């Protein structure tokens, strides 16, 4: 019996990817879960699937594992059984810390990828390897001389810049690409900013947009200008990834899982105002100064802790401009897919749903800081 293997199922994107893969006729999906044992792994898996609306994940099997450990922390028998059964691997798990240095992230993000490649080659037959990277591998492409990048542009340490997380993803992409020499058919997927569910607005702690929106409410003002960023809703990213992965020409390709055009984050500020939050407009540097003065506030601290990533979203790092990110080849493949993906715009209605979900009553009752 063939099967597929999925990592990162307890994360935001990984949980939605599991739901999208369940919609396909896979016999069984083995889900690697960081846990102390099978019972704990199964409990974490079922709790996460309930959160994404899958109440009876019968075809999902939790497997305790640890990407940081040799052999993924699995007993040899489990490793060998998976190597014999698995025909496709979807690697969505990662250590995501936007300010951590490379050497802190490499054991999980690079070493874990290398271990999964070893698993893919253990059976001595072709295995599809679907790797979730990030658009951030091109965060410094403009400074490296590339004003525009597309799915065929090779990322490098120069295009990723000095931040540890995108550098670890460049290194992991290299591991995956080299695996083709060992019979692994590799496909790379690069999401941009992954935000809430397109239908419900449901978001998570990994949504980098929410710290900006919550900080704006806490400060009582918004920056006059923010960047338009490559992004998409989490369920759209997961569904498009699953759809592309079974396409006839997926092997050896890279895809950019973002909307065809970058999305202006001012839509989020407009939605806050429609929700009743009184927000002034301030020049970006002035707004950031006020935010840093309130860095201990629980709704401001997450944005400040994002460091340069937060400042780049606000256009406050002019020495680090983002290149134009093309997803033309990705959307051509999606339009040719069967079935074609639904068109769900990130419009005013979407941002209204995002605000309604992301701002709980507890957040509403927190005092807005005096200016």
CSV table of N, CA and C in Angstrom, one decimal, residues 249-367:
chain,number,residue,atom,x,y,z
A,249,UNK,N,3.2,18.2,-14.5
A,249,UNK,CA,4.6,18.7,-14.6
A,249,UNK,C,5.2,19.3,-13.4
A,250,UNK,N,4.7,18.8,-12.2
A,250,UNK,CA,5.1,19.4,-10.9
A,250,UNK,C,6.6,19.1,-10.6
A,251,UNK,N,7.1,17.9,-11.0
A,251,UNK,CA,8.5,17.5,-10.6
A,251,UNK,C,9.5,18.5,-11.2
A,252,UNK,N,10.4,18.9,-10.4
A,252,UNK,CA,11.5,19.8,-10.8
A,252,UNK,C,11.1,21.3,-10.9
A,253,UNK,N,9.9,21.6,-10.5
A,253,UNK,CA,9.4,23.0,-10.7
A,253,UNK,C,9.5,23.7,-9.3
A,254,UNK,N,9.4,25.0,-9.4
A,254,UNK,CA,9.1,25.8,-8.2
A,254,UNK,C,7.9,26.6,-8.4
A,255,UNK,N,7.1,26.9,-7.4
A,255,UNK,CA,5.9,27.6,-7.5
A,255,UNK,C,5.8,28.7,-6.4
A,256,UNK,N,5.3,29.9,-6.8
A,256,UNK,CA,5.1,31.0,-5.9
A,256,UNK,C,3.6,31.0,-5.5
A,257,UNK,N,3.3,30.7,-4.2
A,257,UNK,CA,2.0,30.6,-3.7
A,257,UNK,C,1.5,31.9,-3.1
A,258,UNK,N,1.3,32.9,-4.0
A,258,UNK,CA,0.9,34.2,-3.7
A,258,UNK,C,-0.2,34.7,-4.7
A,259,UNK,N,-0.9,35.7,-4.4
A,259,UNK,CA,-1.8,36.3,-5.3
A,259,UNK,C,-1.1,36.8,-6.5
A,260,UNK,N,-1.7,36.9,-7.7
A,260,UNK,CA,-1.0,37.4,-8.9
A,260,UNK,C,-0.4,38.8,-8.7
A,261,UNK,N,-1.0,39.6,-7.8
A,261,UNK,CA,-0.5,41.0,-7.5
A,261,UNK,C,-0.3,41.1,-6.0
A,262,UNK,N,0.7,41.9,-5.5
A,262,UNK,CA,0.8,42.1,-4.1
A,262,UNK,C,-0.4,42.8,-3.5
A,263,UNK,N,-0.6,42.6,-2.3
A,263,UNK,CA,-1.8,43.1,-1.6
A,263,UNK,C,-1.4,44.3,-0.7
A,264,UNK,N,-2.1,45.4,-0.8
A,264,UNK,CA,-1.8,46.6,0.0
A,264,UNK,C,-2.3,46.4,1.4
A,265,UNK,N,-1.4,46.5,2.4
A,265,UNK,CA,-1.8,46.2,3.8
A,265,UNK,C,-2.7,47.3,4.3
A,266,UNK,N,-2.8,48.4,3.6
A,266,UNK,CA,-3.8,49.5,4.0
A,266,UNK,C,-5.2,49.0,4.1
A,267,UNK,N,-5.5,47.9,3.3
A,267,UNK,CA,-6.8,47.3,3.4
A,267,UNK,C,-7.1,46.8,4.8
A,268,UNK,N,-6.1,46.4,5.5
A,268,UNK,CA,-6.3,46.0,6.9
A,268,UNK,C,-6.7,47.2,7.8
A,269,UNK,N,-6.0,48.3,7.6
A,269,UNK,CA,-6.3,49.5,8.4
A,269,UNK,C,-7.7,50.0,8.1
A,270,UNK,N,-8.1,50.0,6.8
A,270,UNK,CA,-9.5,50.4,6.5
A,270,UNK,C,-10.5,49.5,7.2
A,271,UNK,N,-10.2,48.2,7.2
A,271,UNK,CA,-11.1,47.3,7.9
A,271,UNK,C,-11.2,47.6,9.4
A,272,UNK,N,-10.1,48.0,10.0
A,272,UNK,CA,-10.1,48.3,11.4
A,272,UNK,C,-11.0,49.5,11.6
A,273,UNK,N,-10.9,50.5,10.8
A,273,UNK,CA,-11.8,51.7,10.9
A,273,UNK,C,-13.2,51.3,10.7
A,274,UNK,N,-13.5,50.4,9.7
A,274,UNK,CA,-14.9,50.0,9.5
A,274,UNK,C,-15.4,49.3,10.8
A,275,UNK,N,-14.5,48.6,11.5
A,275,UNK,CA,-14.9,47.9,12.7
A,275,UNK,C,-15.1,48.8,13.9
A,276,UNK,N,-14.8,50.1,13.7
A,276,UNK,CA,-15.1,51.1,14.8
A,276,UNK,C,-13.9,51.6,15.6
A,277,UNK,N,-12.7,51.2,15.1
A,277,UNK,CA,-11.5,51.7,15.8
A,277,UNK,C,-11.1,53.0,15.3
A,278,UNK,N,-11.0,54.1,16.2
A,278,UNK,CA,-10.6,55.4,15.8
A,278,UNK,C,-9.1,55.4,15.6
A,279,UNK,N,-8.6,55.6,14.4
A,279,UNK,CA,-7.2,55.5,14.1
A,279,UNK,C,-6.7,56.7,13.3
A,280,UNK,N,-5.8,57.5,13.9
A,280,UNK,CA,-5.1,58.5,13.2
A,280,UNK,C,-4.1,58.0,12.2
A,281,UNK,N,-3.6,58.8,11.3
A,281,UNK,CA,-2.5,58.5,10.4
A,281,UNK,C,-1.3,59.2,10.8
A,282,UNK,N,-0.2,58.5,10.8
A,282,UNK,CA,1.1,59.2,11.2
A,282,UNK,C,2.2,58.8,10.2
A,283,UNK,N,3.2,59.6,9.9
A,283,UNK,CA,4.3,59.2,9.1
A,283,UNK,C,4.9,57.9,9.7
A,284,UNK,N,5.4,57.0,8.9
A,284,UNK,CA,5.9,55.8,9.3
A,284,UNK,C,6.9,55.8,10.5
A,285,UNK,N,8.0,56.7,10.3
A,285,UNK,CA,9.0,56.7,11.4
A,285,UNK,C,8.4,57.2,12.8
A,286,UNK,N,7.4,58.1,12.7
A,286,UNK,CA,6.8,58.6,13.9
A,286,UNK,C,6.0,57.5,14.5
A,287,UNK,N,5.2,56.8,13.7
A,287,UNK,CA,4.4,55.7,14.2
A,287,UNK,C,5.3,54.6,14.8
A,288,UNK,N,6.4,54.3,14.2
A,288,UNK,CA,7.3,53.3,14.8
A,288,UNK,C,7.8,53.7,16.1
A,289,UNK,N,8.2,55.0,16.2
A,289,UNK,CA,8.7,55.5,17.5
A,289,UNK,C,7.7,55.4,18.6
A,290,UNK,N,6.4,55.7,18.3
A,290,UNK,CA,5.4,55.6,19.3
A,290,UNK,C,5.1,54.1,19.7
A,291,UNK,N,5.3,53.3,18.7
A,291,UNK,CA,5.1,51.9,19.0
A,291,UNK,C,6.2,51.4,19.9
A,292,UNK,N,7.5,51.8,19.6
A,292,UNK,CA,8.6,51.3,20.4
A,292,UNK,C,8.5,51.8,21.9
A,293,UNK,N,7.9,53.0,22.0
A,293,UNK,CA,7.7,53.6,23.4
A,293,UNK,C,6.7,52.7,24.2
A,294,UNK,N,5.9,51.9,23.5
A,294,UNK,CA,4.9,51.1,24.1
A,294,UNK,C,5.2,49.6,23.9
A,295,UNK,N,6.5,49.3,23.8
A,295,UNK,CA,6.9,48.0,23.4
A,295,UNK,C,6.5,46.9,24.4
A,296,UNK,N,6.1,47.2,25.7
A,296,UNK,CA,5.7,46.2,26.6
A,296,UNK,C,4.2,45.9,26.6
A,297,UNK,N,3.5,46.7,25.8
A,297,UNK,CA,2.0,46.4,25.7
A,297,UNK,C,1.9,45.1,25.0
A,298,UNK,N,1.0,44.2,25.4
A,298,UNK,CA,0.9,42.8,24.8
A,298,UNK,C,0.5,42.8,23.4
A,299,UNK,N,-0.1,43.9,22.9
A,299,UNK,CA,-0.5,44.0,21.5
A,299,UNK,C,0.5,44.7,20.6
A,300,UNK,N,1.5,45.3,21.2
A,300,UNK,CA,2.6,45.9,20.5
A,300,UNK,C,3.9,45.1,20.5
A,301,UNK,N,4.1,44.4,21.6
A,301,UNK,CA,5.4,43.6,21.7
A,301,UNK,C,5.6,42.7,20.5
A,302,UNK,N,4.6,41.9,20.0
A,302,UNK,CA,4.9,41.0,18.9
A,302,UNK,C,5.5,41.6,17.7
A,303,UNK,N,5.0,42.8,17.4
A,303,UNK,CA,5.5,43.5,16.2
A,303,UNK,C,6.9,44.0,16.4
A,304,UNK,N,7.2,44.6,17.6
A,304,UNK,CA,8.5,45.1,17.9
A,304,UNK,C,9.5,43.9,17.9
A,305,UNK,N,9.1,42.8,18.4
A,305,UNK,CA,9.9,41.6,18.4
A,305,UNK,C,10.2,41.1,17.0
A,306,UNK,N,9.4,41.4,16.0
A,306,UNK,CA,9.7,41.0,14.6
A,306,UNK,C,10.9,41.8,14.1
A,307,UNK,N,11.4,42.9,14.7
A,307,UNK,CA,12.5,43.6,14.3
A,307,UNK,C,12.5,44.1,12.9
A,308,UNK,N,13.5,43.8,12.1
A,308,UNK,CA,13.6,44.4,10.8
A,308,UNK,C,12.5,43.9,9.9
A,309,UNK,N,11.9,42.7,10.1
A,309,UNK,CA,10.8,42.2,9.3
A,309,UNK,C,9.6,43.2,9.5
A,310,UNK,N,9.3,43.5,10.7
A,310,UNK,CA,8.2,44.5,10.9
A,310,UNK,C,8.5,45.8,10.3
A,311,UNK,N,9.7,46.3,10.4
A,311,UNK,CA,10.1,47.6,9.8
A,311,UNK,C,10.0,47.5,8.3
A,312,UNK,N,10.4,46.4,7.7
A,312,UNK,CA,10.3,46.3,6.2
A,312,UNK,C,8.8,46.3,5.8
A,313,UNK,N,7.9,45.7,6.5
A,313,UNK,CA,6.5,45.7,6.2
A,313,UNK,C,6.0,47.1,6.1
A,314,UNK,N,6.5,48.0,7.0
A,314,UNK,CA,6.1,49.4,7.1
A,314,UNK,C,6.9,50.3,6.1
A,315,UNK,N,7.8,49.7,5.3
A,315,UNK,CA,8.5,50.5,4.4
A,315,UNK,C,9.6,51.4,5.1
A,316,UNK,N,10.0,51.0,6.3
A,316,UNK,CA,10.9,51.8,7.0
A,316,UNK,C,12.4,51.4,6.9
A,317,UNK,N,12.6,50.5,5.9
A,317,UNK,CA,14.0,50.0,5.6
A,317,UNK,C,14.3,50.3,4.1
A,318,UNK,N,14.4,51.5,3.7
A,318,UNK,CA,14.6,51.8,2.3
A,318,UNK,C,15.8,51.2,1.7
A,319,UNK,N,16.8,50.8,2.5
A,319,UNK,CA,18.0,50.2,1.9
A,319,UNK,C,17.7,48.7,1.6
A,320,UNK,N,16.5,48.2,2.0
A,320,UNK,CA,16.2,46.8,1.7
A,320,UNK,C,14.8,46.7,0.9
A,321,UNK,N,14.8,47.2,-0.3
A,321,UNK,CA,13.5,47.1,-1.1
A,321,UNK,C,13.3,45.7,-1.5
A,322,UNK,N,12.0,45.4,-1.5
A,322,UNK,CA,11.6,44.1,-2.1
A,322,UNK,C,11.6,44.1,-3.6
A,323,UNK,N,12.0,43.0,-4.2
A,323,UNK,CA,11.9,43.0,-5.7
A,323,UNK,C,10.4,42.7,-6.1
A,324,UNK,N,10.1,42.8,-7.3
A,324,UNK,CA,8.9,42.4,-7.9
A,324,UNK,C,8.9,40.8,-7.9
A,325,UNK,N,7.8,40.3,-7.3
A,325,UNK,CA,7.7,38.8,-7.2
A,325,UNK,C,6.7,38.3,-8.2
A,326,UNK,N,7.1,37.6,-9.2
A,326,UNK,CA,6.2,37.1,-10.2
A,326,UNK,C,5.7,35.7,-9.8
A,327,UNK,N,4.4,35.5,-10.0
A,327,UNK,CA,3.8,34.1,-9.9
A,327,UNK,C,3.1,33.7,-11.1
A,328,UNK,N,3.6,34.3,-12.3
A,328,UNK,CA,2.9,34.0,-13.5
A,328,UNK,C,2.8,32.6,-13.9
A,329,UNK,N,4.0,31.9,-13.8
A,329,UNK,CA,4.0,30.5,-14.1
A,329,UNK,C,3.1,29.6,-13.2
A,330,UNK,N,3.1,30.0,-11.9
A,330,UNK,CA,2.3,29.3,-11.0
A,330,UNK,C,0.8,29.4,-11.3
A,331,UNK,N,0.3,30.6,-11.7
A,331,UNK,CA,-1.1,30.8,-12.0
A,331,UNK,C,-1.4,30.2,-13.3
A,332,UNK,N,-0.5,30.1,-14.2
A,332,UNK,CA,-0.8,29.4,-15.5
A,332,UNK,C,-1.0,27.9,-15.2
A,333,UNK,N,-0.2,27.3,-14.3
A,333,UNK,CA,-0.4,25.9,-14.0
A,333,UNK,C,-1.7,25.7,-13.2
A,334,UNK,N,-2.1,26.7,-12.3
A,334,UNK,CA,-3.3,26.5,-11.6
A,334,UNK,C,-4.5,26.6,-12.5
A,335,UNK,N,-4.5,27.5,-13.5
A,335,UNK,CA,-5.6,27.7,-14.4
A,335,UNK,C,-5.8,26.4,-15.3
A,336,UNK,N,-4.7,25.7,-15.5
A,336,UNK,CA,-4.8,24.5,-16.3
A,336,UNK,C,-5.1,23.3,-15.4
A,337,UNK,N,-5.2,23.4,-14.1
A,337,UNK,CA,-5.4,22.3,-13.2
A,337,UNK,C,-6.9,21.9,-13.3
A,338,UNK,N,-7.1,20.6,-12.9
A,338,UNK,CA,-8.5,20.1,-12.8
A,338,UNK,C,-8.7,19.6,-11.4
A,339,UNK,N,-9.6,20.2,-10.6
A,339,UNK,CA,-10.4,21.4,-11.0
A,339,UNK,C,-9.6,22.6,-10.8
A,340,UNK,N,-9.9,23.7,-11.6
A,340,UNK,CA,-9.2,25.0,-11.4
A,340,UNK,C,-9.6,25.5,-10.0
A,341,UNK,N,-8.6,26.3,-9.4
A,341,UNK,CA,-8.9,26.8,-8.0
A,341,UNK,C,-10.0,27.8,-8.0
A,342,UNK,N,-10.7,27.9,-6.9
A,342,UNK,CA,-11.7,29.0,-6.8
A,342,UNK,C,-11.0,30.4,-6.7
A,343,UNK,N,-11.6,31.4,-7.2
A,343,UNK,CA,-11.0,32.7,-7.1
A,343,UNK,C,-11.6,33.4,-5.9
A,344,UNK,N,-10.7,33.6,-4.9
A,344,UNK,CA,-11.1,34.2,-3.6
A,344,UNK,C,-10.3,35.4,-3.4
A,345,UNK,N,-10.8,36.6,-3.7
A,345,UNK,CA,-9.9,37.8,-3.6
A,345,UNK,C,-9.7,38.2,-2.1
A,346,UNK,N,-8.6,38.9,-1.9
A,346,UNK,CA,-8.3,39.4,-0.6
A,346,UNK,C,-8.8,40.9,-0.6
A,347,UNK,N,-10.2,41.0,-0.6
A,347,UNK,CA,-10.8,42.3,-0.8
A,347,UNK,C,-11.3,42.9,0.6
A,348,UNK,N,-12.1,43.9,0.5
A,348,UNK,CA,-12.6,44.5,1.8
A,348,UNK,C,-13.4,43.5,2.6
A,349,UNK,N,-14.2,42.7,2.0
A,349,UNK,CA,-15.0,41.7,2.7
A,349,UNK,C,-14.1,40.7,3.4
A,350,UNK,N,-13.0,40.3,2.7
A,350,UNK,CA,-12.1,39.4,3.4
A,350,UNK,C,-11.4,40.0,4.6
A,351,UNK,N,-10.9,41.2,4.5
A,351,UNK,CA,-10.3,41.9,5.6
A,351,UNK,C,-11.3,42.2,6.7
A,352,UNK,N,-12.5,42.4,6.4
A,352,UNK,CA,-13.6,42.5,7.5
A,352,UNK,C,-13.7,41.2,8.3
A,353,UNK,N,-13.7,40.1,7.6
A,353,UNK,CA,-13.7,38.8,8.2
A,353,UNK,C,-12.5,38.6,9.1
A,354,UNK,N,-11.3,38.9,8.6
A,354,UNK,CA,-10.1,38.8,9.3
A,354,UNK,C,-10.1,39.6,10.6
A,355,UNK,N,-10.6,40.8,10.6
A,355,UNK,CA,-10.6,41.6,11.8
A,355,UNK,C,-11.7,41.1,12.7
A,356,UNK,N,-12.8,40.6,12.2
A,356,UNK,CA,-13.9,40.1,13.1
A,356,UNK,C,-13.4,38.9,13.9
A,357,UNK,N,-12.6,38.0,13.2
A,357,UNK,CA,-12.1,36.8,13.9
A,357,UNK,C,-10.9,37.2,14.7
A,358,UNK,N,-9.9,38.0,14.2
A,358,UNK,CA,-8.7,38.2,14.9
A,358,UNK,C,-8.7,39.1,16.1
A,359,UNK,N,-9.8,39.9,16.3
A,359,UNK,CA,-9.9,40.8,17.4
A,359,UNK,C,-11.0,40.3,18.3
A,360,UNK,N,-10.6,39.5,19.3
A,360,UNK,CA,-11.6,38.9,20.2
A,360,UNK,C,-12.1,40.0,21.2
A,361,UNK,N,-13.1,39.7,22.0
A,361,UNK,CA,-13.7,40.6,22.9
A,361,UNK,C,-12.7,41.0,23.9
A,362,UNK,N,-11.8,40.1,24.3
A,362,UNK,CA,-10.7,40.4,25.3
A,362,UNK,C,-9.8,41.5,24.7
A,363,UNK,N,-9.5,41.4,23.4
A,363,UNK,CA,-8.6,42.5,22.8
A,363,UNK,C,-9.4,43.8,22.7
A,364,UNK,N,-10.7,43.7,22.4
A,364,UNK,CA,-11.5,44.9,22.3
A,364,UNK,C,-11.5,45.7,23.6
A,365,UNK,N,-11.5,44.9,24.7
A,365,UNK,CA,-11.6,45.6,26.0
A,365,UNK,C,-10.3,46.1,26.6
A,366,UNK,N,-9.2,45.8,25.9
A,366,UNK,CA,-7.9,46.4,26.4
A,366,UNK,C,-7.9,47.9,26.1
A,367,UNK,N,-7.4,48.7,27.0
A,367,UNK,CA,-7.3,50.1,26.8
A,367,UNK,C,-6.4,50.5,25.6
